[in-house]
CSV table of C-alpha atoms in Angstrom, one decimal:
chain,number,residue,atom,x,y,z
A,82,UNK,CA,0.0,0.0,0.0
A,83,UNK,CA,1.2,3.2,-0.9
A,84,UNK,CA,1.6,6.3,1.9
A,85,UNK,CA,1.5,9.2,0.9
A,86,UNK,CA,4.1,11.5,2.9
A,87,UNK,CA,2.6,14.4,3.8
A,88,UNK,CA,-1.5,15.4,3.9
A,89,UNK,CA,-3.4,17.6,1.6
A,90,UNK,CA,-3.3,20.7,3.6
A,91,UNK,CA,-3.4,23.2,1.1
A,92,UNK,CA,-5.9,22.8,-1.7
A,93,UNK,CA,-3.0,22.7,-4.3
A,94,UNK,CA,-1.6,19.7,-3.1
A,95,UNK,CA,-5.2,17.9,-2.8
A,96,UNK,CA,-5.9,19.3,-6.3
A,97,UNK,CA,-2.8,18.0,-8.1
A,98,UNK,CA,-3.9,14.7,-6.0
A,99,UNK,CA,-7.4,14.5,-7.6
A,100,UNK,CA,-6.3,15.8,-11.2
A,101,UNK,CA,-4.1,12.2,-10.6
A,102,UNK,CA,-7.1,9.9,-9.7
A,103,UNK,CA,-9.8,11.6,-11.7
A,104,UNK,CA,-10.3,9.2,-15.2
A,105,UNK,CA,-10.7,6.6,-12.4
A,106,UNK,CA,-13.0,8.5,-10.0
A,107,UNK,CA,-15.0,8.8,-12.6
A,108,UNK,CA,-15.4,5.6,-14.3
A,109,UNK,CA,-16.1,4.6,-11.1
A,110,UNK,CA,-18.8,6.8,-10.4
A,111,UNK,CA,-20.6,5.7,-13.8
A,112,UNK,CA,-19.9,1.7,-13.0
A,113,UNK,CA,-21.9,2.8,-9.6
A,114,UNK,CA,-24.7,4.4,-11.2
A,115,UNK,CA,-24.9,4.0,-15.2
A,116,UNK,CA,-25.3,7.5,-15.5
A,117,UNK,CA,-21.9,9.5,-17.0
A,118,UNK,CA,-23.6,13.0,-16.2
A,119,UNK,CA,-24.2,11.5,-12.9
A,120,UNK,CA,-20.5,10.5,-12.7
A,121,UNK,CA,-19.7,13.8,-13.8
A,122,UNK,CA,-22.0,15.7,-10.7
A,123,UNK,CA,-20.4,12.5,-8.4
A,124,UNK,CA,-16.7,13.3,-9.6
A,125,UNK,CA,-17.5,17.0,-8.7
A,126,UNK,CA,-19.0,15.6,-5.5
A,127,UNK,CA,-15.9,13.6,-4.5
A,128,UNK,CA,-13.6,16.6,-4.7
A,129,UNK,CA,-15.5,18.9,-2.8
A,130,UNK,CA,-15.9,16.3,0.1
A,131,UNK,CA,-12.5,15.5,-0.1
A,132,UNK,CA,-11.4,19.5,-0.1
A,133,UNK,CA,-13.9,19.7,3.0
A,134,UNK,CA,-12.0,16.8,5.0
A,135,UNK,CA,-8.8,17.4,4.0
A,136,UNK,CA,-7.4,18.4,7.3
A,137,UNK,CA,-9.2,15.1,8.8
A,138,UNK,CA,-6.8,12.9,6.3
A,139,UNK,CA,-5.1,10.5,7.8
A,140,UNK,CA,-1.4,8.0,6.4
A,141,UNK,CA,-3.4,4.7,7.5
A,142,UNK,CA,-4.6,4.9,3.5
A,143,UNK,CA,-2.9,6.2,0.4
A,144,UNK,CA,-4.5,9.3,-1.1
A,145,UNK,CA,-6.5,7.1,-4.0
A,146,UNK,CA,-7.8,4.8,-1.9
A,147,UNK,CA,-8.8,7.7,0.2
A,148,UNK,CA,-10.3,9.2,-2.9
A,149,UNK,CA,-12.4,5.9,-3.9
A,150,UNK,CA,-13.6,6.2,-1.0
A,151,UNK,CA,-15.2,9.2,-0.4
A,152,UNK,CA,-16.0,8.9,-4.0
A,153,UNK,CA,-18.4,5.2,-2.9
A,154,UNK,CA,-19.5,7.4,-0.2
A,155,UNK,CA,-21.2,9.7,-2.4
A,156,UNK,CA,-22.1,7.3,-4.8
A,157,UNK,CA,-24.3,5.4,-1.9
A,158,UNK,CA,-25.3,8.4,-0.9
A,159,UNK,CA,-26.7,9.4,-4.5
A,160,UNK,CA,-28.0,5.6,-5.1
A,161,UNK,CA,-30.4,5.9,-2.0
A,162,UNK,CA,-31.9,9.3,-2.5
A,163,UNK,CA,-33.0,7.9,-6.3
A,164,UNK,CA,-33.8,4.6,-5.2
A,165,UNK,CA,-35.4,2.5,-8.3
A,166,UNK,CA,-38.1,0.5,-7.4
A,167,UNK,CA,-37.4,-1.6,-10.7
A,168,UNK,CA,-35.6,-5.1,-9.4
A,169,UNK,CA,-34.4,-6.8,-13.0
A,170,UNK,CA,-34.7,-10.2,-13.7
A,171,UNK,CA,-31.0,-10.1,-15.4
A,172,UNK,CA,-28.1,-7.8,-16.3
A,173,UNK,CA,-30.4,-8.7,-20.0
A,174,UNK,CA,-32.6,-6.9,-19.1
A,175,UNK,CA,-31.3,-4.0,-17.4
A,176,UNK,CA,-29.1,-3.9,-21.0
A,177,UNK,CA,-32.6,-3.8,-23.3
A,178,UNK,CA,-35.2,-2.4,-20.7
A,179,UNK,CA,-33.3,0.5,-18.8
A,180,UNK,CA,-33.8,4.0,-19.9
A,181,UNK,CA,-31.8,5.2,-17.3
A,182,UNK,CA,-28.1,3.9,-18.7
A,183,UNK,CA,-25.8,6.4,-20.8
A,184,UNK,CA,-23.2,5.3,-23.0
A,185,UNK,CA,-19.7,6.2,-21.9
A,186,UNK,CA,-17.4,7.7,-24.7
A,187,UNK,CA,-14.0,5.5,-24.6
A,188,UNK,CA,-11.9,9.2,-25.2
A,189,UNK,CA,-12.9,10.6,-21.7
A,190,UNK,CA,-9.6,11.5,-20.0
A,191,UNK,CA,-6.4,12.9,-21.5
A,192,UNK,CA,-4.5,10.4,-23.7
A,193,UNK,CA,-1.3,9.4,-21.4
A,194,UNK,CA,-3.3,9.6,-18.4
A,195,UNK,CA,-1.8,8.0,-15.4
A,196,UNK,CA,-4.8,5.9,-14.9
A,197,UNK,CA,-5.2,4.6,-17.9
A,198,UNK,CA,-3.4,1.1,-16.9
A,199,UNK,CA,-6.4,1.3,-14.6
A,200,UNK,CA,-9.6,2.6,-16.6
A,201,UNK,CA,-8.3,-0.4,-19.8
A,202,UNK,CA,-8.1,-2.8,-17.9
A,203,UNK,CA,-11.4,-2.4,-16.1
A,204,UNK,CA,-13.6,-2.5,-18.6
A,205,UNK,CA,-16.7,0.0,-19.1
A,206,UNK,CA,-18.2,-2.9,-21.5
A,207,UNK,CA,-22.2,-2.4,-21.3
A,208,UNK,CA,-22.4,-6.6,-20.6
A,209,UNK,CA,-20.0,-5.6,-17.2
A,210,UNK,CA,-21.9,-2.3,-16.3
A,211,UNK,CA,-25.5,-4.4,-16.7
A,212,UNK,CA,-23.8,-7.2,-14.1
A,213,UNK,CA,-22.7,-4.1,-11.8
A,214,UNK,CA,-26.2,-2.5,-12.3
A,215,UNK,CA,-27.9,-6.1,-11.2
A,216,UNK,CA,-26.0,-6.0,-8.0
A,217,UNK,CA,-27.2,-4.0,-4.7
A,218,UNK,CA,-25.2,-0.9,-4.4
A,219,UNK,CA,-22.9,-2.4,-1.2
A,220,UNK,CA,-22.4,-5.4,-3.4
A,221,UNK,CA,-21.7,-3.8,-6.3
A,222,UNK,CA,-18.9,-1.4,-4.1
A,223,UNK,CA,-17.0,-4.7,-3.5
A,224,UNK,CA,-17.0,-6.1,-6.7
A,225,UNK,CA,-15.5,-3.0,-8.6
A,226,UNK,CA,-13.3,-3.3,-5.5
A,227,UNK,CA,-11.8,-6.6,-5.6
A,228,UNK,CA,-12.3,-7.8,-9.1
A,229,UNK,CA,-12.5,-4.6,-11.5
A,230,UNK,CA,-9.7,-1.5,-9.3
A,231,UNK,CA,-8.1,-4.7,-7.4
A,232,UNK,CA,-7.6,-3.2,-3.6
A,233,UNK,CA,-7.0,-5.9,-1.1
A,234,UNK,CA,-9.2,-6.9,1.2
A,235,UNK,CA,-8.3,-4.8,4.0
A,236,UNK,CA,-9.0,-1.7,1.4
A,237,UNK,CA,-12.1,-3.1,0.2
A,238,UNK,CA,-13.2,-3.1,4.0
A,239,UNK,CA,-12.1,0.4,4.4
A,240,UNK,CA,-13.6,1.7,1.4
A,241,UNK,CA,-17.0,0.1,2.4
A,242,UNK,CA,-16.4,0.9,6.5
A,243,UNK,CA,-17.0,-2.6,7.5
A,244,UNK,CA,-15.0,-4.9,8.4
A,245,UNK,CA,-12.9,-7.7,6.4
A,246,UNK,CA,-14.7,-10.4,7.1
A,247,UNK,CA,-18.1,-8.7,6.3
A,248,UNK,CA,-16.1,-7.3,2.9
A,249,UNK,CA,-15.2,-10.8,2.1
A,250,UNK,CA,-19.0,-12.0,2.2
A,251,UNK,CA,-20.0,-9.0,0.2
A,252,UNK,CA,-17.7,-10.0,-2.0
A,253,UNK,CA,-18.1,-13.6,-2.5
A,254,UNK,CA,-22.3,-12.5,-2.5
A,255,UNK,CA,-21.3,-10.4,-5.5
A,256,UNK,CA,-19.4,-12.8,-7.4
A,257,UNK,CA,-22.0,-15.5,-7.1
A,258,UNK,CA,-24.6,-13.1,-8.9
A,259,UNK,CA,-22.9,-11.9,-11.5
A,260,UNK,CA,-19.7,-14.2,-13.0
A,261,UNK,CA,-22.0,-16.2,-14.9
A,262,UNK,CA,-22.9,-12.9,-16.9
A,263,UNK,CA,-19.8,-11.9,-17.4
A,264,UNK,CA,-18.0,-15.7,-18.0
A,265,UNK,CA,-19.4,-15.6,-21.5
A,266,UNK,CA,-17.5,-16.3,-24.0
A,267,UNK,CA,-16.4,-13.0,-25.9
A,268,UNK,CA,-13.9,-12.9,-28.9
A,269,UNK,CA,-12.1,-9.8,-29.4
A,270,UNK,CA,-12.3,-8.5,-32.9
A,271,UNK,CA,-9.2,-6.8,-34.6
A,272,UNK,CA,-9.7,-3.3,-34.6
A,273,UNK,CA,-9.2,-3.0,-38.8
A,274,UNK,CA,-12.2,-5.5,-39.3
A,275,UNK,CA,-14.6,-3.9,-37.3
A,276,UNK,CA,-13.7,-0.3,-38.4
A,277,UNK,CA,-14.3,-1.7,-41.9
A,278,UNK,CA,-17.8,-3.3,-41.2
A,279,UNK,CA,-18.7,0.2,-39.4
A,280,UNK,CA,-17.8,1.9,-42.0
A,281,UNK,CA,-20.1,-0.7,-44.3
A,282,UNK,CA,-22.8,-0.1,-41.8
A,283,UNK,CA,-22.6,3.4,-42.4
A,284,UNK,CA,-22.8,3.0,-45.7
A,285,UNK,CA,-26.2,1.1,-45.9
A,286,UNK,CA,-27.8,3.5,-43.1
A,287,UNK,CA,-26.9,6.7,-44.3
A,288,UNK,CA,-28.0,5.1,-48.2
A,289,UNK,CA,-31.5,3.3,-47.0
A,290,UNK,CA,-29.7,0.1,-47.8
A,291,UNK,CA,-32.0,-2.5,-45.7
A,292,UNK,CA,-30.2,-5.3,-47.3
A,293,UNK,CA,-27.0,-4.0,-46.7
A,294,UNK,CA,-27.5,-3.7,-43.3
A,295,UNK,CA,-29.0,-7.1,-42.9
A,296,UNK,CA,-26.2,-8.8,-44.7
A,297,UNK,CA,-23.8,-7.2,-41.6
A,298,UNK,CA,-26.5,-8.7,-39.0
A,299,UNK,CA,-26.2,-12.2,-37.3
A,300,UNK,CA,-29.0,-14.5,-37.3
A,301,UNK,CA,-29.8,-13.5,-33.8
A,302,UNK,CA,-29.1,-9.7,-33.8
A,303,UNK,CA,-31.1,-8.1,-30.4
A,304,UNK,CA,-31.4,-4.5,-31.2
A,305,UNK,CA,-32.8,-2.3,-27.6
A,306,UNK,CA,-34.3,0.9,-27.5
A,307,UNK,CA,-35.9,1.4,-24.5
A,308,UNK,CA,-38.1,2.2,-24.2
A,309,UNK,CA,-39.3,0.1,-26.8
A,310,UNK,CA,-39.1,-3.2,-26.8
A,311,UNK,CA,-36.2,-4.9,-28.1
A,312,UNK,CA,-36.1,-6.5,-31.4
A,313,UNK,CA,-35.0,-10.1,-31.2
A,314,UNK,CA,-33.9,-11.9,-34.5
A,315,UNK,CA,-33.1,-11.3,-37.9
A,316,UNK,CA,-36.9,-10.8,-39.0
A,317,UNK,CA,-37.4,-8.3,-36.2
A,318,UNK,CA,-34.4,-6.4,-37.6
A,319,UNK,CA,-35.9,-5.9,-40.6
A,320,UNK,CA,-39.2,-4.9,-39.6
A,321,UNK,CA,-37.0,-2.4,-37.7
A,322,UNK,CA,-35.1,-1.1,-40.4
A,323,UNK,CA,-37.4,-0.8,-43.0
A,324,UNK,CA,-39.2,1.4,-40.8
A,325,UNK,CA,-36.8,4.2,-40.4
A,326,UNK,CA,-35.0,3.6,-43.6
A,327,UNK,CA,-38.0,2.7,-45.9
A,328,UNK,CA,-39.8,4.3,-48.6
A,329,UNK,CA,-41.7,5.4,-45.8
A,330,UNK,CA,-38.7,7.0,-43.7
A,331,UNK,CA,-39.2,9.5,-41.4
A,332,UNK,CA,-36.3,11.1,-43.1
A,333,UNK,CA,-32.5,11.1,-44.5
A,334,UNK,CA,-29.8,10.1,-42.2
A,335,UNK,CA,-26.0,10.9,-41.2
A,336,UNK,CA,-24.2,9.0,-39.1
A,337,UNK,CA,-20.6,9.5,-37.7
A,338,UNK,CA,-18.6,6.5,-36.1
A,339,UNK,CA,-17.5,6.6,-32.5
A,340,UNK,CA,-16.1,4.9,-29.6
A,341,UNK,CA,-18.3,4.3,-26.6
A,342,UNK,CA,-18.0,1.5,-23.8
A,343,UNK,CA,-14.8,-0.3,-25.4
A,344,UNK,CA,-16.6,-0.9,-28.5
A,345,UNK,CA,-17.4,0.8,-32.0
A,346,UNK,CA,-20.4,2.9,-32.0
A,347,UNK,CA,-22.4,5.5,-34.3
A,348,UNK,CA,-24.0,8.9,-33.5
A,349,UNK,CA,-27.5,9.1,-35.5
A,350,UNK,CA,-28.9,12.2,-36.9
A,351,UNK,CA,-31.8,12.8,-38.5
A,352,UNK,CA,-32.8,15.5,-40.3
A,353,UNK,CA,-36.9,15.4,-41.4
A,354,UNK,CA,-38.4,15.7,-45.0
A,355,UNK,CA,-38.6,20.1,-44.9
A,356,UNK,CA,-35.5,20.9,-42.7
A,357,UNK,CA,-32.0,22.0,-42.9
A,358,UNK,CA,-30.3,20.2,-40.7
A,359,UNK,CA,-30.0,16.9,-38.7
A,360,UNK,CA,-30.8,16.5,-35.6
A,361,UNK,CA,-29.3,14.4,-32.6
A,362,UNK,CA,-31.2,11.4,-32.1
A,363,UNK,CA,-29.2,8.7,-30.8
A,364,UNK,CA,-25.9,6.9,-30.0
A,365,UNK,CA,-25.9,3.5,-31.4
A,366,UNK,CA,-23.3,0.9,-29.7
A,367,UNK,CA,-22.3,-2.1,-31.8
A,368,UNK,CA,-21.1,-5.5,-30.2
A,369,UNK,CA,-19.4,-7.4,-33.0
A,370,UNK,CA,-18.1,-10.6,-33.1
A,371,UNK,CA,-16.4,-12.4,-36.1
A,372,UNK,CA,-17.8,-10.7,-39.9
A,373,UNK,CA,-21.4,-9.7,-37.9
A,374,UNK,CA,-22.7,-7.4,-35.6
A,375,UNK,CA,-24.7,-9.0,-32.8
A,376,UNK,CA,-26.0,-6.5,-31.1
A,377,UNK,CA,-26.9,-2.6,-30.6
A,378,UNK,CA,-27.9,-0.9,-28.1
A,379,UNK,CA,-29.6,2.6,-28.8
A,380,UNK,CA,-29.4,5.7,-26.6
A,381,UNK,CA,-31.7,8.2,-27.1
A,382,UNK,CA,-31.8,11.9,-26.1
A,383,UNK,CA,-29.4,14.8,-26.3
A,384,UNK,CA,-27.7,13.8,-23.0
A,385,UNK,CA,-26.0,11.3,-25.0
A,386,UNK,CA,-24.4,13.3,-27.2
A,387,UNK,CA,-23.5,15.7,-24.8
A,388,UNK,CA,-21.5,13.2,-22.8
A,389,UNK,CA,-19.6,13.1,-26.3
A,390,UNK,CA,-19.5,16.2,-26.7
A,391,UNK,CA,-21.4,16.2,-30.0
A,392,UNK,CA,-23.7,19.3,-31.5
A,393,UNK,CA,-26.8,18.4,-31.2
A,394,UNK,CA,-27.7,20.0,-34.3
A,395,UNK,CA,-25.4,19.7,-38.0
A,396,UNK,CA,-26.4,21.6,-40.9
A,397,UNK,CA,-27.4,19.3,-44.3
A,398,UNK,CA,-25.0,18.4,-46.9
């Protein structure tokens, strides 16, 4: 465990600290609540409480783990003033049925960030965030503690203000409920391949090529848009498709590929039959595997695109 050797007594120091830590504070504040403007408001949160206390900092901790947290404290905190009164049958349907979840754009950060190591090798995968999102919020603490940051046990306790043995039980509580979601088998595509089947999927979209699209489709493509419900199968696909990119289209389209939740995604616009421009409608992300994409999950709504930091508006071309 690292000591730091001096506290944050002057803002300065506790700032240079938290400029440090936060790409991580804030990916875990979004694997706590599924929300990146909520991670944004909680990563605000986080430094303010820590600013507040900073004369109450103690060496038993390093300065990160101190961070984390007061971050979890804020993030509980947060958690039970919106209580949901949904309970999910499965991180499934969390993934197809939530309208709450925001996409999390992969470029957050400054490239060469310290905590990169940290943020790449914990995943922001929509498959892991849906498992996190199934769990209760104490449970869910431990997990991204132990399996996803990797603090000891004796941190985890800390963090969680319990002790280790109660940690421990959290933990293994955790683990029971969601490795069997997240023990599927997943085959990493190289990067070339799927930027050239984006850029095909593009192609078809943006051109009202149905057939196009469904020749990039597997057999079993679920598409959510909640909240909708989702479309399950090739022939639900099409029904889908044909709808928005029909003769009877609600429009034209542009589309522009991006990055969002460690896999290759697409910001939608729309622009109507009578107007100038397009306008945001949503981000699309795309879970390939192999020569197919076998699943997308839409986002709808401007806050999406904020979180990108996309106009919201682009003028026709």
């Amino acid at each position: 465990m690292t000591v730091d050797p001096e506290p944050p007594e002057r803002s300065s120091d506790l700032a240079a600290a938290f400029d440090q830590h936060r790409k991580e504070i804030h990916v875990h504040c979004y694997r706590m609540t599924g929300s990146v403007t909520d991670a944004e408001d909680l990563t605000q949160e986080t430094f303010l409480r820590a600013w507040r206390a900073r004369d109450r900092y103690e060496h038993r901790a390093s300065l990160r783990t101190w961070l984390y947290r007061i971050a979890t404290n804020a993030c509980l905190d947060h958690l039970a003033r919106k209580r949901r009164a949904t309970r999910w049958a499965s991180p499934g349907a969390i993934l197809e049925q939530d309208r709450h979840l925001d996409p999390y754009p992969d470029e957050i950060g400054e490239p060469g960030d310290p905590s990169d190591a940290v943020v790449s090798k914990e995943t922001t995968e929509l498959a892991v965030l849906a498992a996190l999102l199934y769990l209760s919020p104490r449970q869910r603490v431990a997990f991204i503690a132990r399996d996803l940051i990797g603090l000891t046990a004796a941190e985890t306790a800390e963090l969680l203000e319990t002790s280790v043995p109660s940690a421990n039980s959290l933990v293994q509580r955790a683990r029971a409920r969601v490795r069997p979601h997240l023990d599927q088998p997943r085959t990493a595509v190289p990067e070339p391949r799927a930027a050239r089947l984006v850029r095909r999927y593009v192609h078809a979209h943006e051109h009202g090529d149905v057939e196009g699209i469904m020749a990039l489709l597997a057999d079993d493509i679920r598409i959510a848009m909640p909240p909708e419900p989702p479309c399950l199968g090739a022939p639900s696909a099409a029904e889908f498709f044909h709808a928005i990119l029909g003769p009877d289209r609600p429009g034209s389209w542009r589309l522009e590929a991006v990055r969002a939740n460690g896999r290759p995604a697409t910001a939608n616009y729309l622009r109507r039959d009578g107007d100038d421009e397009y306008r945001a409608l949503s981000i699309d992300v795309l879970d390939i595997r192999g020569e197919r994409i076998v699943a997308i999950r839409c986002f709808l709504g401007d806050r999406a695109f904020q979180a990108f930091e996309l106009p919201l508006r682009v003028l026709g071309r």
